[in-house]
Coordinates of C-alpha atoms in Angstrom, one line a residue:
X1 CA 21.9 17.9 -20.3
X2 CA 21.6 18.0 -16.9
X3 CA 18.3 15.3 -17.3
X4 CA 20.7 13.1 -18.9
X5 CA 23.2 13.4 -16.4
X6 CA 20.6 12.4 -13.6
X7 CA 19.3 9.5 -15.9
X8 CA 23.0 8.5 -16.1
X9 CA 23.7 8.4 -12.5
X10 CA 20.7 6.8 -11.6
X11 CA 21.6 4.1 -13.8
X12 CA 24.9 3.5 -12.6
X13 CA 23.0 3.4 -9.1
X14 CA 20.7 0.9 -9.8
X15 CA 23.7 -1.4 -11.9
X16 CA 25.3 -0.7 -8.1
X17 CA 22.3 -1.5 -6.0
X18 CA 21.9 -4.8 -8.0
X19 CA 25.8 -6.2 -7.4
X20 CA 25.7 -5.1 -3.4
X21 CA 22.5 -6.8 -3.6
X22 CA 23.5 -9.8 -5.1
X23 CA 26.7 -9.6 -2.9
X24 CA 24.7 -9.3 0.1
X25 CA 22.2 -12.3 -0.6
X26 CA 25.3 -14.7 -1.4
X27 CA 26.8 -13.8 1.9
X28 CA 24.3 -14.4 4.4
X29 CA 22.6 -17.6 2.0
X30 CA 26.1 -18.9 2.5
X31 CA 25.9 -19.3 6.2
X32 CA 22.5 -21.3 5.9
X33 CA 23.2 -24.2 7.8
X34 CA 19.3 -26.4 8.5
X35 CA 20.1 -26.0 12.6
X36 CA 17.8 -26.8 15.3
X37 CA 17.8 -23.1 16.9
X38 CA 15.7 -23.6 20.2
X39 CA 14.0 -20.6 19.7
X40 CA 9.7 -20.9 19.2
X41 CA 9.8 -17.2 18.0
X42 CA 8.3 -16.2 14.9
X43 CA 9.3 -13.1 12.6
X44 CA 7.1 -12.1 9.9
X45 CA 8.1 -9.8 6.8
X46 CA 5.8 -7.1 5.4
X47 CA 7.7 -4.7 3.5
X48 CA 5.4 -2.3 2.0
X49 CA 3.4 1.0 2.2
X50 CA 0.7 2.0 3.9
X51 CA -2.4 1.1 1.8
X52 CA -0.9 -2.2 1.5
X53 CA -0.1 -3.1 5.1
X54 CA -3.6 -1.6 5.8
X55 CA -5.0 -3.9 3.7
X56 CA -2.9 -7.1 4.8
X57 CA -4.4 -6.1 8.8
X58 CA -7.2 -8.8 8.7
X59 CA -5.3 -11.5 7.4
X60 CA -2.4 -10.2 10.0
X61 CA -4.7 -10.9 12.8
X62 CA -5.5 -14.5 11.4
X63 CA -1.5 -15.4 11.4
X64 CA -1.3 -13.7 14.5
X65 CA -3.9 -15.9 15.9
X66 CA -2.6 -19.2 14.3
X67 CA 0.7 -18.1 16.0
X68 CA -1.0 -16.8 19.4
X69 CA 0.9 -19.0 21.9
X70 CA 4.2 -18.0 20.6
X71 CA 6.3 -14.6 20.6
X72 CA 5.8 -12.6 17.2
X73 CA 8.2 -9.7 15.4
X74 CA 7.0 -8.0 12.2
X75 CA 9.6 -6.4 9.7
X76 CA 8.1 -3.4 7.8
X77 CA 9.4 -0.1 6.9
X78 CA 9.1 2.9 8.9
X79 CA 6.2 4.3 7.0
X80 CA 4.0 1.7 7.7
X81 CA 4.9 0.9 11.1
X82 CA 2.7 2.6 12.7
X83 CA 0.0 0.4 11.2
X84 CA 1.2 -2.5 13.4
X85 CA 1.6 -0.3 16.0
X86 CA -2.4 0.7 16.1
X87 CA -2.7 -3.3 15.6
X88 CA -1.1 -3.7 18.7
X89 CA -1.0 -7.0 18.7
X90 CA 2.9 -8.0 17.7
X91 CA 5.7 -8.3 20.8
X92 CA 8.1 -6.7 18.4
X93 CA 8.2 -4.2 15.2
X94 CA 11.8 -4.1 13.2
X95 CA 11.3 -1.0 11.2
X96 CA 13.4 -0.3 8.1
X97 CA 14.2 3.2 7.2
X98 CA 14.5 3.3 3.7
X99 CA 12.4 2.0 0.3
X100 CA 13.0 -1.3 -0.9
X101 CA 13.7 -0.3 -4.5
X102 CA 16.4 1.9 -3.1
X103 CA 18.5 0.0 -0.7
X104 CA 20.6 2.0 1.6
X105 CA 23.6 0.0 2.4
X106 CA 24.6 1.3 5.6
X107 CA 21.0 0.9 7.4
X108 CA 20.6 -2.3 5.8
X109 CA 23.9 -3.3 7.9
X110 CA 21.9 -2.2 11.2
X111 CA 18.7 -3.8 10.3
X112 CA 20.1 -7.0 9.7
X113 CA 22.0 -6.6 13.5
X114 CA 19.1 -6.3 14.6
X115 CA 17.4 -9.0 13.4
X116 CA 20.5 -11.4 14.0
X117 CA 20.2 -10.5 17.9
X118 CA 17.8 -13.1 17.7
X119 CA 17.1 -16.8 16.7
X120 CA 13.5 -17.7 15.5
X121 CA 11.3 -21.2 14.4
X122 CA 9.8 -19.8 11.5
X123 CA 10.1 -16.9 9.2
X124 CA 6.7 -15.6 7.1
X125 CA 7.1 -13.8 3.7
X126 CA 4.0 -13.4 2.7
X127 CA 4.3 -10.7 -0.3
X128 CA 3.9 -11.6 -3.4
X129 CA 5.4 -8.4 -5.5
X130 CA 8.7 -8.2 -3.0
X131 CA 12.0 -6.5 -3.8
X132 CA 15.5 -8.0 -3.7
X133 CA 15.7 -6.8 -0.2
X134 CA 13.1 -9.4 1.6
X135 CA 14.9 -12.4 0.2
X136 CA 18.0 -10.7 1.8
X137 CA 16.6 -10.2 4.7
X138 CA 15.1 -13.3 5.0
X139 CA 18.5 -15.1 4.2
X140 CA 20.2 -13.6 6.9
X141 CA 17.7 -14.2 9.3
X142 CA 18.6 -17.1 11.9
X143 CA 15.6 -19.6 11.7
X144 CA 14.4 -22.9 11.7
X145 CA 12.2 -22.6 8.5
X146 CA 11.4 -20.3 6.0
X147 CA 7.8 -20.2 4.3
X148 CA 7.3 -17.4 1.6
X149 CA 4.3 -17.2 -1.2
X150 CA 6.0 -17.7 -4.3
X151 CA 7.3 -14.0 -5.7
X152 CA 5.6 -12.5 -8.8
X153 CA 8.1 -11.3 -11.3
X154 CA 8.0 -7.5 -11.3
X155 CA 9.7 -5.8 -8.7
X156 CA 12.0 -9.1 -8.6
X157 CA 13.2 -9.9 -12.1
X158 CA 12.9 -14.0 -12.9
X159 CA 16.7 -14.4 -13.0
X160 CA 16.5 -13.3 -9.5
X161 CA 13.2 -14.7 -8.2
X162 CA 14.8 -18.7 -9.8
X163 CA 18.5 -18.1 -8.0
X164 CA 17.4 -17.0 -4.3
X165 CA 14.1 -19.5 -3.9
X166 CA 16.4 -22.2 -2.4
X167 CA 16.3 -20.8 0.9
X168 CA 12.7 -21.3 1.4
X169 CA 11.9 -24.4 2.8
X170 CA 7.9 -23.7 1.6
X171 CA 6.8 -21.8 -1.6
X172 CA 3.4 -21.3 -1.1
X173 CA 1.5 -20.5 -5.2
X174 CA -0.1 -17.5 -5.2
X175 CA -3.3 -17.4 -7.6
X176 CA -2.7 -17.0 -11.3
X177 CA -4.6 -14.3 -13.4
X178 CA -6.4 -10.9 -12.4
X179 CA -7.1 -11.3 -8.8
X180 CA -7.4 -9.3 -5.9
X181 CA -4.3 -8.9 -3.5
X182 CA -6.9 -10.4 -0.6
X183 CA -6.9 -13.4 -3.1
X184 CA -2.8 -13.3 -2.2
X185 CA -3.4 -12.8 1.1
X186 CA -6.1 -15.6 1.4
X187 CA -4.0 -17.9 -0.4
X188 CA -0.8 -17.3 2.0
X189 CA -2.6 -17.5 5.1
X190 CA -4.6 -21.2 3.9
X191 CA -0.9 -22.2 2.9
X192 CA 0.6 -21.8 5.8
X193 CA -2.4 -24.1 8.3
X194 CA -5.3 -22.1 8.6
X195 CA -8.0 -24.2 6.8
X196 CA -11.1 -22.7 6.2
X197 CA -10.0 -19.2 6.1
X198 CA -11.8 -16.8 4.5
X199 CA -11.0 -13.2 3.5
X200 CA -12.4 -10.0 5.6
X201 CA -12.0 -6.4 5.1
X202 CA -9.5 -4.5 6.7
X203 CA -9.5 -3.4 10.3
X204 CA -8.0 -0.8 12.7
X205 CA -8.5 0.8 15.6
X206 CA -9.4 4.4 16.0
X207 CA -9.2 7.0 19.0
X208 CA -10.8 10.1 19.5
X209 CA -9.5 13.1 17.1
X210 CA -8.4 16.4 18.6
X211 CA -7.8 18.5 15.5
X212 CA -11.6 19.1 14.1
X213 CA -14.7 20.7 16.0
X214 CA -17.7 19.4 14.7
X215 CA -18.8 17.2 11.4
X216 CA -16.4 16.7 8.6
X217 CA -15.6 14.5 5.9
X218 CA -11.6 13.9 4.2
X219 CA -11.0 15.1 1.0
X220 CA -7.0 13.4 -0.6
X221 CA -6.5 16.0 -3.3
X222 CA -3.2 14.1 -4.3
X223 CA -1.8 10.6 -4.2
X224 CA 1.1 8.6 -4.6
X225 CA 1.9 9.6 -7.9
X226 CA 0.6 12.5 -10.4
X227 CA -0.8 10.2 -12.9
X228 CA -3.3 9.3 -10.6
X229 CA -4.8 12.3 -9.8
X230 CA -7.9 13.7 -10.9
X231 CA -8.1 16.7 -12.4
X232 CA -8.4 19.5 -9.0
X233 CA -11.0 21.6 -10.7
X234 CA -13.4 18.7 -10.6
X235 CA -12.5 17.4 -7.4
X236 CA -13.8 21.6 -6.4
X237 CA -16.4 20.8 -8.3
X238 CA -17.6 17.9 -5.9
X239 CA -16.4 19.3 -2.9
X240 CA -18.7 22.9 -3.4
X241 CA -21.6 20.6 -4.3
X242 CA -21.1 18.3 -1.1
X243 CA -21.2 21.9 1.0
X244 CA -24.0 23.0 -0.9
X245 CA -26.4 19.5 0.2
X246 CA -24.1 19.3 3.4
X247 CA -22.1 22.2 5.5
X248 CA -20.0 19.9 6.3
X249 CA -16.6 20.5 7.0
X250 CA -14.1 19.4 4.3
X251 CA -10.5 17.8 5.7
X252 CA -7.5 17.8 3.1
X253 CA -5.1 15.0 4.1
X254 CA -1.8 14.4 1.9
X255 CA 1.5 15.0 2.2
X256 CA 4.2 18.1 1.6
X257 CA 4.8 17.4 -2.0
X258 CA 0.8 17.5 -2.8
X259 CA 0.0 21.2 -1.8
X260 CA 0.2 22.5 -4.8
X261 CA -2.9 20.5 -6.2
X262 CA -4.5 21.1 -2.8
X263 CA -4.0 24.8 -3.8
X264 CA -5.1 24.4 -7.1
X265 CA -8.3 22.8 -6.0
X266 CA -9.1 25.6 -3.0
X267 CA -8.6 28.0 -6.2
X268 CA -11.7 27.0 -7.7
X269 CA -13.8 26.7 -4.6
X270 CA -16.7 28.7 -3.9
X271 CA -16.3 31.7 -1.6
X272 CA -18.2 30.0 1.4
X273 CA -16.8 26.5 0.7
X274 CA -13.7 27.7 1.0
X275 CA -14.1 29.4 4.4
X276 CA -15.0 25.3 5.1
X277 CA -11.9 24.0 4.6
X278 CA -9.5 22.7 6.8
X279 CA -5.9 22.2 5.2
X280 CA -4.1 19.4 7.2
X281 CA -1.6 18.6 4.1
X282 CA 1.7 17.9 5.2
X283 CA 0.8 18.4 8.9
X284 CA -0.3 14.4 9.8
X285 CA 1.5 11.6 11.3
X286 CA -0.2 8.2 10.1
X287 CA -1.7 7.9 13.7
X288 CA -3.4 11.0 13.0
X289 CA -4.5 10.0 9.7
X290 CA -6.3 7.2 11.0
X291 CA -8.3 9.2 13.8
X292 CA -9.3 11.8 11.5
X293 CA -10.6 9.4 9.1
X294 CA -12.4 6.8 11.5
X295 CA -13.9 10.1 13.3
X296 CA -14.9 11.2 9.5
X297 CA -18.3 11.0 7.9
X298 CA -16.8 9.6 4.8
X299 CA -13.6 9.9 2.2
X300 CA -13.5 11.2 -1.0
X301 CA -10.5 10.0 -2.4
X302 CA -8.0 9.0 -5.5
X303 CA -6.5 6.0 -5.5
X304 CA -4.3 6.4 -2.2
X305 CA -3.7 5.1 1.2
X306 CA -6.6 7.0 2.6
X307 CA -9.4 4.8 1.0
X308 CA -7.9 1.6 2.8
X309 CA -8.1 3.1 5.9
X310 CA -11.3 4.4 5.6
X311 CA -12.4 0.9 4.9
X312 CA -10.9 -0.4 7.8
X313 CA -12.3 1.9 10.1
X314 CA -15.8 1.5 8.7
X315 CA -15.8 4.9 6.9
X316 CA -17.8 5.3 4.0
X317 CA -15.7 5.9 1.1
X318 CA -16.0 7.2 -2.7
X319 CA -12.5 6.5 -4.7
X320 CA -11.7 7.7 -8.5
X321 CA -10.1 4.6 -9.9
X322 CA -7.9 4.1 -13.1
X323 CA -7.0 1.1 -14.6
X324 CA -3.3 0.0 -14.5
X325 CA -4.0 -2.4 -11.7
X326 CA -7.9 -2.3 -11.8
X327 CA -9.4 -5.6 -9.4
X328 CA -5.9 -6.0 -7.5
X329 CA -6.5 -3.6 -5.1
X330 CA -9.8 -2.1 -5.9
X331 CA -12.6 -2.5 -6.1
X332 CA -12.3 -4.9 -3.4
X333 CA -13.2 -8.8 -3.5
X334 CA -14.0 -9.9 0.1
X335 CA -14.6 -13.7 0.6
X336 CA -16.9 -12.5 4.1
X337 CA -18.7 -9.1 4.0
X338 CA -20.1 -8.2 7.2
X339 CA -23.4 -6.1 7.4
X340 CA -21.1 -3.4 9.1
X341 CA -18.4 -3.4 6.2
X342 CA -18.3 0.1 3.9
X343 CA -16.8 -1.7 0.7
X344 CA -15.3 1.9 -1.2
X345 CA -17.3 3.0 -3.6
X346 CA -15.6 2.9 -7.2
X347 CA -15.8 5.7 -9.7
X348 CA -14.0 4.6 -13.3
X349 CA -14.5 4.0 -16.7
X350 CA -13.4 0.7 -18.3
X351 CA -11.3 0.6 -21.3
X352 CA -9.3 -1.9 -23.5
X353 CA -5.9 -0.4 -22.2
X354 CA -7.3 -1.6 -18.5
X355 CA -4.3 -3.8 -16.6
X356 CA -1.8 -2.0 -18.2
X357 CA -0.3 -2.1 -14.3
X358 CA 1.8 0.9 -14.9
X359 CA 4.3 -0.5 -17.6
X360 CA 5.3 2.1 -20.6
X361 CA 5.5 -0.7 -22.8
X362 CA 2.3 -2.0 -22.2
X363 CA 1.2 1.9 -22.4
X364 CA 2.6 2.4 -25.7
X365 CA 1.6 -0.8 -27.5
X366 CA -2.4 0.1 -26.1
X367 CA -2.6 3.5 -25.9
X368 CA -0.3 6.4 -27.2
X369 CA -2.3 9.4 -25.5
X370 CA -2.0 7.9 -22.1
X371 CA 1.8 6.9 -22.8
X372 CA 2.1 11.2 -23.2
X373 CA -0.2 11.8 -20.3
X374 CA 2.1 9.6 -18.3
X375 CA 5.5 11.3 -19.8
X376 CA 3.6 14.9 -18.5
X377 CA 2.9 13.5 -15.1
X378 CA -0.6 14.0 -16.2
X379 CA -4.0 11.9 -15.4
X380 CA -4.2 8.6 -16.9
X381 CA -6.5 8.7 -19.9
X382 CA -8.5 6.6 -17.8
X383 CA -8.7 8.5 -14.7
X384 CA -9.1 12.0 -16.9
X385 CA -12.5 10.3 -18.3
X386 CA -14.3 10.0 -15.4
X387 CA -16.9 12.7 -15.3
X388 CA -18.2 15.1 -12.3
X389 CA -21.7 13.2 -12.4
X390 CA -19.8 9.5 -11.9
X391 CA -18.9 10.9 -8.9
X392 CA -21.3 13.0 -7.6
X393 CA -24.0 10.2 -7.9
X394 CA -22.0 7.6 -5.4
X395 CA -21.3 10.9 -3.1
X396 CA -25.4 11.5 -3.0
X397 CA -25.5 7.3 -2.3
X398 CA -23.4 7.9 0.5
X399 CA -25.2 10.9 2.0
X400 CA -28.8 9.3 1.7
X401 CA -27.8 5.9 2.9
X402 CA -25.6 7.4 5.9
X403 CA -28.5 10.0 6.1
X404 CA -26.3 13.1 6.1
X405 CA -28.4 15.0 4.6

């Protein structure tokens, strides 16, 4: 009873969320007026998660350079701010404090204040699989012009997407068919002037790391959701061969909610891999996630956050990849490779249920064991196929080309 009672009120949330959010967008589109603000300020939206954002860092250096001789603001949310931060290249970061899909009214109120303290030329949207709460955002922000890529329906429905587009002054097509979010990213950042831009990996900064003596590597046990995680016993199985070859230090990164495959996994560990552990789940800040990775040896990873940054500090990489979004943001498809670049390494399995991107109807029309898999918050059917070898062979690649052992 109780699950339907949760299911209920979460409903009743959403049907909420939806008329506050329409309310919202009809107030502020309102007050568009097409002004002459003397401002030559730009603000820039990017309201996504870490990997994301991580990834957009190259192409938010060319805008920023496009841009260079005016004043620059970036709007992301608080978990991915400090990813601008280490940029360090933006006068100002508006951070929003809650998720997207999840609007909380009351914050939204003070974001928008904040943003309003201000008049700008020109407003950048550059995501292509926004929420309701950019086009708010971006209605009630006091500017000259608006230039956003086109949305792609999915987190925005099409009834929504075909009533809020009149308050862009540019819609900029994003590229049909299975392509890579650089492919959005490349397509936003030619739209809006630079000609003759071409796509580069990631990049951030790193400093020194103070939590580690000696030679590691970063293990992420976990990830952002359970079906993505590979089973722990074979990620034990790669971590007591890479001690075996190695001696190396192993670093578990995560957060809270993932100790208990982190636990799992140090369960089946041999005796003296396990005294070469170092548990850091829960107990990171992003900043220090991306000193302990740039300062790493290489990543062994699912399909999180932590395989972007390693990419885009030049860490060598090894990521066990499903298929709901295979090609969008792995493996990667880089217009300009650099001899210095460490593309991630994929380990998966293809099968006809690939680019199933996550949706339970999809699921159930191509593949009924996965659908139950997903309803247990267990491994995708095709994350559970990929073996111990897959992974053990791009592991050895790394070590012999990085000459670790």
């Amino acid at each position: 009873m109780g699950n339907i009672f949760s299911r209920a009120k979460n409903y009743l949330k959403r049907k909420s969320n939806q008329t506050n959010e329409q309310r919202y967008f009809q107030k502020y589109a309102s007050e568009i007026k097409r002004r002459n603000y003397n401002s030559n300020d730009v603000i820039m939206f990017r309201l996504d998660h870490i990997g994301d954002c991580t990834m957009f860092t190259s192409a938010a250096r060319a805008i920023r350079e496009y841009y260079k001789d005016r004043k620059m603001t970036v709007v992301c949310l608080s978990i991915s701010a400090p990813i601008f931060e280490r940029m360090g290249i933006f006068d100002k970061i508006i951070p929003v404090g809650f998720r997207p899909a999840d609007i909380q009214f009351d914050e939204l109120d003070k974001v928008i204040k904040e943003i309003r303290t201000k008049e700008y030329d020109i407003l950048l949207q550059p995501q292509v699989s926004k929420f309701p709460l950019a086009d708010i955002l971006c209605a009630a922000t006091k500017c000259n012009k608006r230039i956003s890529m086109e949305t792609k329906p999915g987190n925005s429905k099409e009834e929504w997407i075909n009533k809020v587009n009149f308050i862009y002054d540019e819609l900029i097509p994003y590229p049909r068919g299975v392509v890579s979010e650089f492919d959005y990213y490349g397509a936003f950042v030619r739209g809006i002037g630079v000609n003759g831009y071409r796509t580069t990996c990631p990049c951030l900064e790193y400093k020194q790391q103070n939590r580690i003596e000696g030679d590691y590597y970063v293990v992420y046990p976990g990830g952002s959701i359970r079906q993505k995680f590979w089973p722990p016993e074979r990620m034990a199985s790669i971590v007591n061969h890479i001690y075996e070859k190695t001696g190396l230090l192993a670093v578990f990164l995560g957060v809270e909610s993932e100790k208990w495959t982190v636990e799992r996994l140090k369960e089946r560990l041999t005796p003296v891999a396990a005294f070469s552990v170092v548990d850091l789940v829960g107990y990171t800040s992003v900043f220090d996630v991306i000193d302990i990775i740039g300062n790493a040896k290489f990543i062994l990873t699912n399909d999180t956050s932590g395989v972007h940054i390693a990419c885009a500090t030049q860490t060598p990489s090894v990521v066990i990849l499903g298929g709901p979004q295979y090609k969008r943001f792995l493996p990667y498809h880089i217009e300009n490779i650099k001899p210095e670049d460490k593309l991630p390494l994929v380990a998966n399995v293809e099968m006809d249920c690939y680019y199933c991107d996550w949706d339970w109807n999809n699921i159930e029309k191509l593949n009924t064991e996965c659908l139950n898999n997903m309803k247990r918050e267990e491994p995708c059917v095709c994350i559970e196929k990929i073996t111990v070898d897959q992974v053990k062979k791009l592991v050895d690649k790394i070590l012999k080309e990085e000459e670790i052992c």
